């Protein structure tokens, strides 16, 4: 669906190309596996060739977040991995991250787009086709639909929306669709097959014995599902 | 003390003139007096001729803060009252506020200055001469020193630094000095006399039966202290 033209969003589509968002999108979490820092997780994601790393930490203040974000910025520098900051677009701007990821209760997408300009990545969490279409119209670079499956990572994530919502959202918007929530190596192929351009993972990576290998295994399974979708197989 | 030149801070001194920060600086709080909203407090500050209104709410998410900040932005529009957002420089940017106020644990002053440009107001809380000098060197437009007196408004405010710290900070920096912490109508003259360019108040306004009259009374007392300082009287 073609976006409308809110303030600061002039070209209709983001300069962030669909082809840049494909595969594994790693969201960091320093509480799921004590001893593993945001930077450890980000470095593993970079080494394994994830498409995106999102720094997510709701408990840290601005100063600590900026320091942390700077270190992750360095880890992705010179690679194709996009670095996205959850919620805090001020932190993203302060460190020169590639973009920001916003929830439905965070700063509105249209405001973030106006502040960050049209080349920045502005992603938004959605739980329905309506929210996805609204996100695209407001200038989102991608929509993250979920939770697809039940998840313990986010206590406020809501009820699972299922694979059919990935397909419905994919058919309703032009921007890339990221699936999130309860995705692991056993179900990631189904997510790709249902229409996701990328799969966001938290515990499947953060809690794995070998994070690099976990991302690679997820990636292989994702590509199987993606291939099946592209050739129309089962 | 002349600031150094961090990234994004090129002219040595902010374009925010000393003369713009004089008098009563109202910080909003919606919990001290239930039934009075941030906007109610801001409107009273504007009506009474405060120099600044700072929106402070650590519990609200980005979306609610943006909505609230937009309404306060409208309330100050066309007046000389500066509108400053606490902590969230992304919210300040999203609504076109005059600036941001940062604590020692928030985004660093130098980062905020680089992101917001040299005409924005970037204030910083300091508890000592050293922090004040650092704040100025990092590009702060003003320093807010405190807590001057004991205060119940902020549980993590630390021990009172006393009137003598206002004088010491005023002698150490070129940017305006705001005093904060436990300031009311009975002691505000002493704060002005000690060297403060402005006095930040929370409960003395928010909890007053008539907020407009409270700001006016505080302002009258502040000017008495300021005059005594200027003519060297006691």
Coordinates of C-alpha atoms in Angstrom, one line a residue:
Chain A
X1 CA 0.0 0.0 0.0
X2 CA 1.5 3.3 -1.0
X3 CA 2.3 5.5 2.0
X4 CA 0.8 8.9 2.4
X5 CA 3.1 11.9 2.8
X6 CA 3.5 13.0 6.4
X7 CA 5.9 15.8 7.3
X8 CA 9.5 14.9 6.6
X9 CA 8.6 11.9 4.5
X10 CA 8.8 13.0 0.9
X11 CA 9.7 10.2 -1.4
X12 CA 6.9 7.7 -0.8
X13 CA 9.3 4.8 0.0
X14 CA 12.2 4.7 2.3
X15 CA 15.7 4.5 0.9
X16 CA 16.2 1.4 3.0
X17 CA 15.8 -1.2 0.4
X18 CA 13.8 -4.4 0.9
X19 CA 16.9 -6.4 -0.1
X20 CA 18.8 -5.1 2.9
X21 CA 16.5 -6.8 5.3
X22 CA 16.7 -10.5 4.8
X23 CA 17.5 -13.3 7.2
X24 CA 18.3 -13.1 10.9
X25 CA 17.6 -10.0 13.0
X26 CA 19.2 -10.4 16.4
X27 CA 17.7 -8.5 19.4
X28 CA 20.1 -8.2 22.3
X29 CA 19.1 -9.0 25.9
X30 CA 21.5 -9.0 28.8
X31 CA 19.2 -10.6 31.3
X32 CA 18.3 -13.9 29.6
X33 CA 21.8 -15.3 30.0
X34 CA 23.9 -13.6 32.7
X35 CA 27.5 -13.1 31.7
X36 CA 26.6 -12.3 28.1
X37 CA 26.6 -8.6 27.4
X38 CA 24.8 -6.7 24.7
X39 CA 28.2 -6.3 22.9
X40 CA 28.9 -10.1 23.1
X41 CA 25.6 -10.8 21.5
X42 CA 26.1 -8.1 18.8
X43 CA 29.5 -9.4 18.0
X44 CA 28.2 -12.9 17.5
X45 CA 25.5 -11.6 15.3
X46 CA 28.0 -9.8 13.2
X47 CA 30.3 -12.8 12.9
X48 CA 27.5 -15.0 11.8
X49 CA 26.2 -12.6 9.2
X50 CA 22.9 -11.5 10.7
X51 CA 21.1 -8.7 8.8
X52 CA 20.4 -6.6 11.8
X53 CA 21.3 -6.1 15.4
X54 CA 18.9 -4.3 17.7
X55 CA 20.1 -3.0 21.1
X56 CA 17.2 -3.4 23.5
X57 CA 17.5 -2.4 27.1
X58 CA 14.6 -0.7 28.8
X59 CA 16.3 -0.4 32.2
X60 CA 19.4 1.6 31.3
X61 CA 19.7 5.4 31.4
X62 CA 20.8 7.5 28.4
X63 CA 24.4 7.7 29.4
X64 CA 24.9 4.0 29.7
X65 CA 22.9 3.3 26.5
X66 CA 25.1 5.8 24.6
X67 CA 28.3 4.1 25.8
X68 CA 26.9 0.6 24.9
X69 CA 25.5 1.8 21.6
X70 CA 28.9 3.3 20.7
X71 CA 30.6 -0.1 21.2
X72 CA 28.0 -1.9 19.1
X73 CA 28.3 0.8 16.4
X74 CA 32.0 -0.1 16.3
X75 CA 31.3 -3.8 16.1
X76 CA 29.1 -3.4 13.0
X77 CA 31.2 -0.8 11.3
X78 CA 32.5 -1.9 7.9
X79 CA 30.0 -4.8 7.7
X80 CA 26.6 -5.0 6.1
X81 CA 24.9 -5.5 9.4
X82 CA 22.4 -2.8 10.3
X83 CA 22.5 -1.4 13.8
X84 CA 19.1 -0.4 15.3
X85 CA 18.4 1.0 18.7
X86 CA 15.2 0.1 20.4
X87 CA 12.9 3.0 21.5
X88 CA 15.5 5.7 22.1
X89 CA 15.9 7.6 18.9
X90 CA 18.1 10.1 20.7
X91 CA 20.6 7.4 21.5
X92 CA 20.5 6.3 17.9
X93 CA 21.2 9.8 16.7
X94 CA 23.9 10.3 19.3
X95 CA 25.9 7.3 18.1
X96 CA 25.0 7.4 14.4
X97 CA 23.1 4.1 14.4
X98 CA 21.4 3.0 11.2
X99 CA 18.0 3.4 12.8
X100 CA 15.5 3.0 15.6
X101 CA 12.8 0.4 16.4
X102 CA 9.6 1.8 17.9
X103 CA 6.8 0.1 19.8
X104 CA 3.2 1.2 19.6
X105 CA 3.7 3.2 22.9
X106 CA 7.0 4.8 21.8
X107 CA 7.5 8.0 19.9
X108 CA 5.2 8.0 16.8
X109 CA 6.7 6.7 13.6
X110 CA 5.9 9.9 11.7
X111 CA 7.7 12.0 14.4
X112 CA 10.8 9.7 14.3
X113 CA 10.8 9.9 10.5
X114 CA 10.6 13.7 10.6
X115 CA 13.5 13.9 13.1
X116 CA 15.8 11.3 11.6
X117 CA 15.3 12.0 7.9
X118 CA 14.3 9.6 5.1
X119 CA 17.5 7.5 4.9
X120 CA 17.3 6.3 8.5
X121 CA 15.7 3.0 9.3
X122 CA 12.6 3.5 11.4
X123 CA 11.0 0.1 12.3
X124 CA 7.7 -0.4 14.1
X125 CA 6.2 -3.3 16.1
X126 CA 2.7 -4.2 14.9
X127 CA 0.2 -6.8 16.0
X128 CA -2.2 -6.7 13.1
X129 CA -2.7 -5.8 9.5
X130 CA -4.2 -2.5 10.5
X131 CA -1.2 -1.4 12.5
X132 CA 1.1 -2.6 9.8
X133 CA -0.6 -0.5 7.1
X134 CA -0.7 2.5 9.5
X135 CA 3.1 2.0 10.2
X136 CA 3.8 2.0 6.5
X137 CA 1.7 5.1 5.9
X138 CA 3.4 6.9 8.8
X139 CA 6.8 6.2 7.1
X140 CA 8.1 3.0 8.7
X141 CA 11.0 1.3 6.9
X142 CA 9.8 -2.1 8.0
X143 CA 7.1 -3.6 10.2
X144 CA 7.9 -6.2 12.9
X145 CA 4.8 -8.4 13.3
X146 CA 4.3 -10.5 16.4
X147 CA 4.3 -12.2 18.6
X148 CA 4.0 -15.0 16.1
X149 CA 4.3 -17.8 18.7
X150 CA 4.1 -17.7 22.5
X151 CA 7.2 -16.2 24.1
X152 CA 8.5 -15.7 27.6
X153 CA 11.0 -13.0 26.5
X154 CA 8.6 -10.1 26.7
X155 CA 6.0 -10.4 29.4
X156 CA 3.8 -7.7 27.7
X157 CA 4.0 -9.2 24.2
X158 CA 0.3 -10.1 24.0
X159 CA -1.4 -13.2 22.5
X160 CA 0.3 -15.0 19.6
X161 CA -0.9 -13.8 16.2
X162 CA 0.2 -16.9 14.3
X163 CA 1.8 -17.5 10.9
X164 CA -1.3 -16.4 9.0
X165 CA -0.8 -12.8 10.2
X166 CA 2.7 -12.8 8.6
X167 CA 1.1 -13.7 5.3
X168 CA -1.7 -11.1 5.7
X169 CA 0.7 -8.3 6.6
X170 CA 3.1 -9.3 3.8
X171 CA 0.2 -9.0 1.3
X172 CA -0.9 -5.6 2.8
X173 CA 2.4 -3.6 2.9
X174 CA 5.3 -2.9 0.6
X175 CA 7.9 -2.5 3.2
X176 CA 9.9 -5.5 4.6
X177 CA 8.1 -7.7 7.1
X178 CA 10.0 -8.9 10.2
X179 CA 8.5 -11.7 12.2
X180 CA 9.1 -11.8 16.0
X181 CA 8.1 -13.8 19.0
X182 CA 8.9 -17.3 20.0
X183 CA 11.0 -18.0 16.8
X184 CA 13.6 -20.7 17.0
X185 CA 15.4 -23.2 14.8
X186 CA 12.4 -25.6 14.8
X187 CA 9.9 -23.1 13.5
X188 CA 11.9 -20.4 11.6
X189 CA 11.4 -22.1 8.2
X190 CA 7.6 -21.8 8.6
X191 CA 8.0 -18.1 9.3
X192 CA 10.0 -17.5 6.2
X193 CA 7.6 -19.6 4.2
X194 CA 4.7 -17.6 5.5
X195 CA 6.2 -14.4 4.0
X196 CA 8.6 -12.9 6.5
X197 CA 11.6 -11.1 5.0
X198 CA 13.5 -11.5 8.3
X199 CA 13.0 -13.3 11.6
X200 CA 13.8 -11.5 14.8
X201 CA 15.3 -13.7 17.5
X202 CA 16.2 -13.2 21.1
X203 CA 16.4 -16.3 23.3
X204 CA 17.2 -18.6 20.4
X205 CA 20.5 -16.8 20.1
X206 CA 21.2 -15.3 23.5
X207 CA 20.6 -18.6 25.4
X208 CA 22.4 -20.8 22.9
X209 CA 25.6 -22.5 24.0
X210 CA 27.3 -21.1 20.8
X211 CA 25.7 -17.9 19.7
X212 CA 27.5 -17.7 16.3
X213 CA 26.5 -21.3 15.4
X214 CA 23.0 -20.6 16.6
X215 CA 22.6 -17.6 14.2
X216 CA 24.1 -19.7 11.4
X217 CA 21.7 -22.6 12.1
X218 CA 18.7 -20.3 12.2
X219 CA 19.9 -18.7 8.9
X220 CA 20.1 -22.1 7.2
X221 CA 16.6 -23.0 8.3
X222 CA 15.3 -19.6 7.3
X223 CA 16.7 -20.0 3.8
X224 CA 15.0 -23.4 3.5
X225 CA 11.6 -21.8 4.2
X226 CA 12.4 -18.9 2.0
X227 CA 13.3 -21.1 -0.9
X228 CA 10.1 -23.2 -0.5
X229 CA 8.1 -20.0 -0.6
X230 CA 9.9 -18.7 -3.7
X231 CA 9.4 -21.9 -5.7
X232 CA 5.9 -22.4 -4.3
X233 CA 6.8 -25.7 -2.7
X234 CA 5.6 -27.3 0.5
Chain B
X1 CA 35.8 29.2 31.9
X2 CA 36.0 29.1 28.1
X3 CA 34.5 25.8 26.7
X4 CA 36.7 23.5 24.7
X5 CA 35.4 22.5 21.3
X6 CA 33.7 19.1 21.2
X7 CA 32.1 17.8 18.0
X8 CA 29.1 19.9 16.9
X9 CA 29.9 22.8 19.2
X10 CA 31.8 25.3 17.2
X11 CA 31.3 28.8 18.5
X12 CA 32.7 28.5 22.1
X13 CA 29.5 29.9 23.6
X14 CA 25.9 28.9 23.1
X15 CA 23.6 31.2 21.2
X16 CA 21.3 30.9 24.3
X17 CA 22.0 34.2 25.9
X18 CA 22.5 34.7 29.7
X19 CA 19.8 37.3 29.7
X20 CA 17.2 34.7 28.6
X21 CA 17.5 32.8 31.8
X22 CA 16.5 34.9 34.6
X23 CA 13.8 34.3 37.3
X24 CA 11.6 31.4 37.9
X25 CA 12.2 28.0 36.1
X26 CA 9.1 25.8 36.7
X27 CA 9.6 22.0 36.6
X28 CA 6.4 20.1 36.1
X29 CA 5.3 17.1 38.2
X30 CA 1.9 15.4 37.9
X31 CA 2.3 13.3 41.1
X32 CA 2.8 15.9 43.8
X33 CA -0.7 17.3 43.4
X34 CA -3.2 14.9 41.8
X35 CA -5.6 16.6 39.5
X36 CA -3.0 19.0 38.2
X37 CA -1.6 18.0 34.9
X38 CA 1.7 18.9 33.3
X39 CA -0.2 21.2 31.0
X40 CA -2.0 22.9 33.9
X41 CA 1.3 23.6 35.6
X42 CA 2.9 24.8 32.3
X43 CA 0.0 27.1 31.6
X44 CA 0.2 28.7 35.1
X45 CA 4.0 29.2 34.6
X46 CA 3.4 30.9 31.2
X47 CA 0.6 33.1 32.7
X48 CA 2.8 34.2 35.6
X49 CA 5.8 34.9 33.4
X50 CA 8.3 32.2 34.4
X51 CA 11.4 32.1 32.2
X52 CA 11.3 28.3 31.6
X53 CA 9.1 25.3 31.8
X54 CA 10.6 21.9 32.0
X55 CA 8.5 18.9 31.3
X56 CA 9.7 16.1 33.6
X57 CA 8.0 12.7 33.8
X58 CA 10.2 9.6 34.1
X59 CA 7.3 7.2 34.0
X60 CA 5.7 8.0 30.6
X61 CA 6.6 6.3 27.3
X62 CA 7.7 8.2 24.2
X63 CA 4.2 8.4 22.7
X64 CA 2.5 9.9 25.7
X65 CA 5.5 12.3 26.2
X66 CA 5.3 13.5 22.7
X67 CA 1.5 14.2 23.0
X68 CA 2.1 16.0 26.3
X69 CA 5.1 17.9 25.0
X70 CA 3.1 19.1 21.9
X71 CA 0.4 20.6 24.1
X72 CA 3.0 22.4 26.3
X73 CA 4.8 23.6 23.1
X74 CA 1.5 25.2 22.1
X75 CA 1.1 26.8 25.5
X76 CA 4.4 28.6 25.3
X77 CA 4.2 29.5 21.6
X78 CA 4.4 33.2 21.1
X79 CA 5.6 33.8 24.6
X80 CA 9.2 34.4 25.9
X81 CA 8.9 31.2 28.0
X82 CA 11.4 28.6 27.0
X83 CA 10.2 25.0 26.9
X84 CA 12.6 22.3 27.9
X85 CA 12.1 18.5 28.0
X86 CA 13.8 16.5 30.8
X87 CA 16.1 13.7 29.6
X88 CA 14.4 12.8 26.3
X89 CA 16.1 14.8 23.6
X90 CA 14.2 12.7 21.1
X91 CA 10.9 14.0 22.5
X92 CA 12.3 17.6 22.4
X93 CA 13.3 17.2 18.8
X94 CA 10.0 15.6 17.8
X95 CA 8.0 18.5 19.1
X96 CA 10.4 21.3 18.4
X97 CA 11.0 22.2 22.1
X98 CA 13.6 24.9 22.9
X99 CA 15.9 22.3 24.5
X100 CA 16.6 19.5 26.8
X101 CA 17.7 19.1 30.4
X102 CA 20.1 16.3 31.2
X103 CA 21.1 14.6 34.4
X104 CA 24.5 13.1 35.0
X105 CA 23.2 9.7 34.0
X106 CA 21.4 10.8 30.9
X107 CA 22.8 11.2 27.4
X108 CA 26.2 13.1 27.6
X109 CA 25.9 16.9 27.1
X110 CA 28.4 16.7 24.2
X111 CA 26.3 14.1 22.4
X112 CA 23.1 16.1 22.9
X113 CA 24.9 19.3 21.6
X114 CA 26.1 17.5 18.5
X115 CA 22.6 16.1 17.8
X116 CA 20.6 19.3 18.5
X117 CA 22.9 21.9 17.1
X118 CA 24.3 25.0 18.7
X119 CA 21.1 27.1 19.0
X120 CA 19.3 24.5 21.2
X121 CA 19.2 24.8 24.9
X122 CA 21.1 21.9 26.5
X123 CA 21.0 22.2 30.3
X124 CA 22.7 19.8 32.8
X125 CA 22.3 19.0 36.4
X126 CA 25.5 19.4 38.5
X127 CA 26.3 18.8 42.1
X128 CA 29.7 20.5 42.3
X129 CA 32.0 23.1 40.7
X130 CA 33.8 20.3 38.9
X131 CA 30.7 19.0 37.3
X132 CA 29.6 22.5 36.4
X133 CA 32.9 23.3 34.6
X134 CA 32.7 19.9 32.8
X135 CA 29.2 20.7 31.8
X136 CA 30.2 24.1 30.3
X137 CA 33.2 22.5 28.6
X138 CA 30.9 19.9 27.1
X139 CA 28.7 22.6 25.6
X140 CA 25.9 23.1 28.2
X141 CA 23.8 26.2 27.8
X142 CA 23.3 26.4 31.5
X143 CA 24.1 24.4 34.6
X144 CA 21.5 23.5 37.3
X145 CA 23.2 23.2 40.6
X146 CA 21.6 21.4 43.5
X147 CA 20.0 20.2 45.6
X148 CA 20.6 23.6 47.4
X149 CA 18.3 22.7 50.3
X150 CA 16.8 19.4 51.4
X151 CA 14.0 18.3 49.1
X152 CA 11.4 15.5 49.1
X153 CA 10.6 15.9 45.4
X154 CA 13.4 13.8 44.2
X155 CA 14.3 10.9 46.3
X156 CA 17.7 10.4 44.6
X157 CA 18.7 14.0 44.7
X158 CA 21.6 13.6 47.1
X159 CA 22.8 15.8 50.1
X160 CA 22.1 19.5 50.0
X161 CA 25.1 21.5 48.6
X162 CA 24.1 24.8 50.2
X163 CA 24.1 28.4 49.0
X164 CA 27.9 28.6 48.9
X165 CA 28.0 26.1 46.0
X166 CA 25.8 28.5 44.0
X167 CA 28.4 31.2 44.5
X168 CA 31.3 28.9 43.7
X169 CA 29.7 27.6 40.6
X170 CA 28.7 31.1 39.4
X171 CA 32.4 32.2 39.8
X172 CA 33.6 29.1 37.9
X173 CA 31.4 29.2 34.7
X174 CA 30.2 31.7 32.2
X175 CA 26.9 30.0 31.4
X176 CA 23.8 30.8 33.4
X177 CA 23.4 29.1 36.8
X178 CA 20.1 27.7 37.8
X179 CA 19.6 26.7 41.5
X180 CA 17.4 23.8 42.3
X181 CA 16.2 21.8 45.3
X182 CA 14.0 22.8 48.2
X183 CA 13.5 26.3 47.0
X184 CA 10.4 28.2 48.1
X185 CA 9.2 31.7 48.8
X186 CA 11.0 31.8 52.1
X187 CA 14.5 31.1 50.8
X188 CA 14.4 32.1 47.1
X189 CA 15.9 35.5 47.8
X190 CA 19.0 34.0 49.4
X191 CA 19.4 31.8 46.3
X192 CA 19.3 34.8 44.0
X193 CA 21.7 36.7 46.2
X194 CA 24.1 33.8 46.3
X195 CA 24.5 34.1 42.5
X196 CA 21.7 32.1 40.8
X197 CA 20.4 33.5 37.5
X198 CA 17.3 31.5 37.9
X199 CA 15.6 29.3 40.5
X200 CA 14.0 26.0 39.6
X201 CA 10.9 25.2 41.6
X202 CA 8.7 22.2 41.7
X203 CA 6.5 21.7 44.8
X204 CA 6.5 25.5 45.7
X205 CA 4.4 25.9 42.6
X206 CA 2.8 22.6 41.9
X207 CA 1.4 22.3 45.5
X208 CA 0.4 25.9 45.9
X209 CA -3.3 26.7 46.1
X210 CA -2.9 29.2 43.3
X211 CA 0.0 28.3 41.0
X212 CA 0.0 31.6 39.1
X213 CA 0.2 33.6 42.3
X214 CA 2.8 31.3 43.6
X215 CA 5.1 31.9 40.6
X216 CA 4.5 35.7 40.9
X217 CA 5.3 35.6 44.7
X218 CA 8.5 33.6 44.0
X219 CA 9.5 36.0 41.3
X220 CA 9.0 39.1 43.6
X221 CA 11.2 37.5 46.2
X222 CA 13.8 36.3 43.7
X223 CA 14.1 39.9 42.4
X224 CA 14.6 41.2 45.9
X225 CA 17.6 38.9 46.4
X226 CA 18.9 39.7 42.9
X227 CA 18.8 43.4 43.6
X228 CA 20.6 43.0 46.9
X229 CA 23.3 41.0 45.0
X230 CA 23.6 43.7 42.3
X231 CA 24.0 46.6 44.7
X232 CA 26.1 44.6 47.1
X233 CA 23.6 45.0 49.9
X234 CA 22.7 42.6 52.7

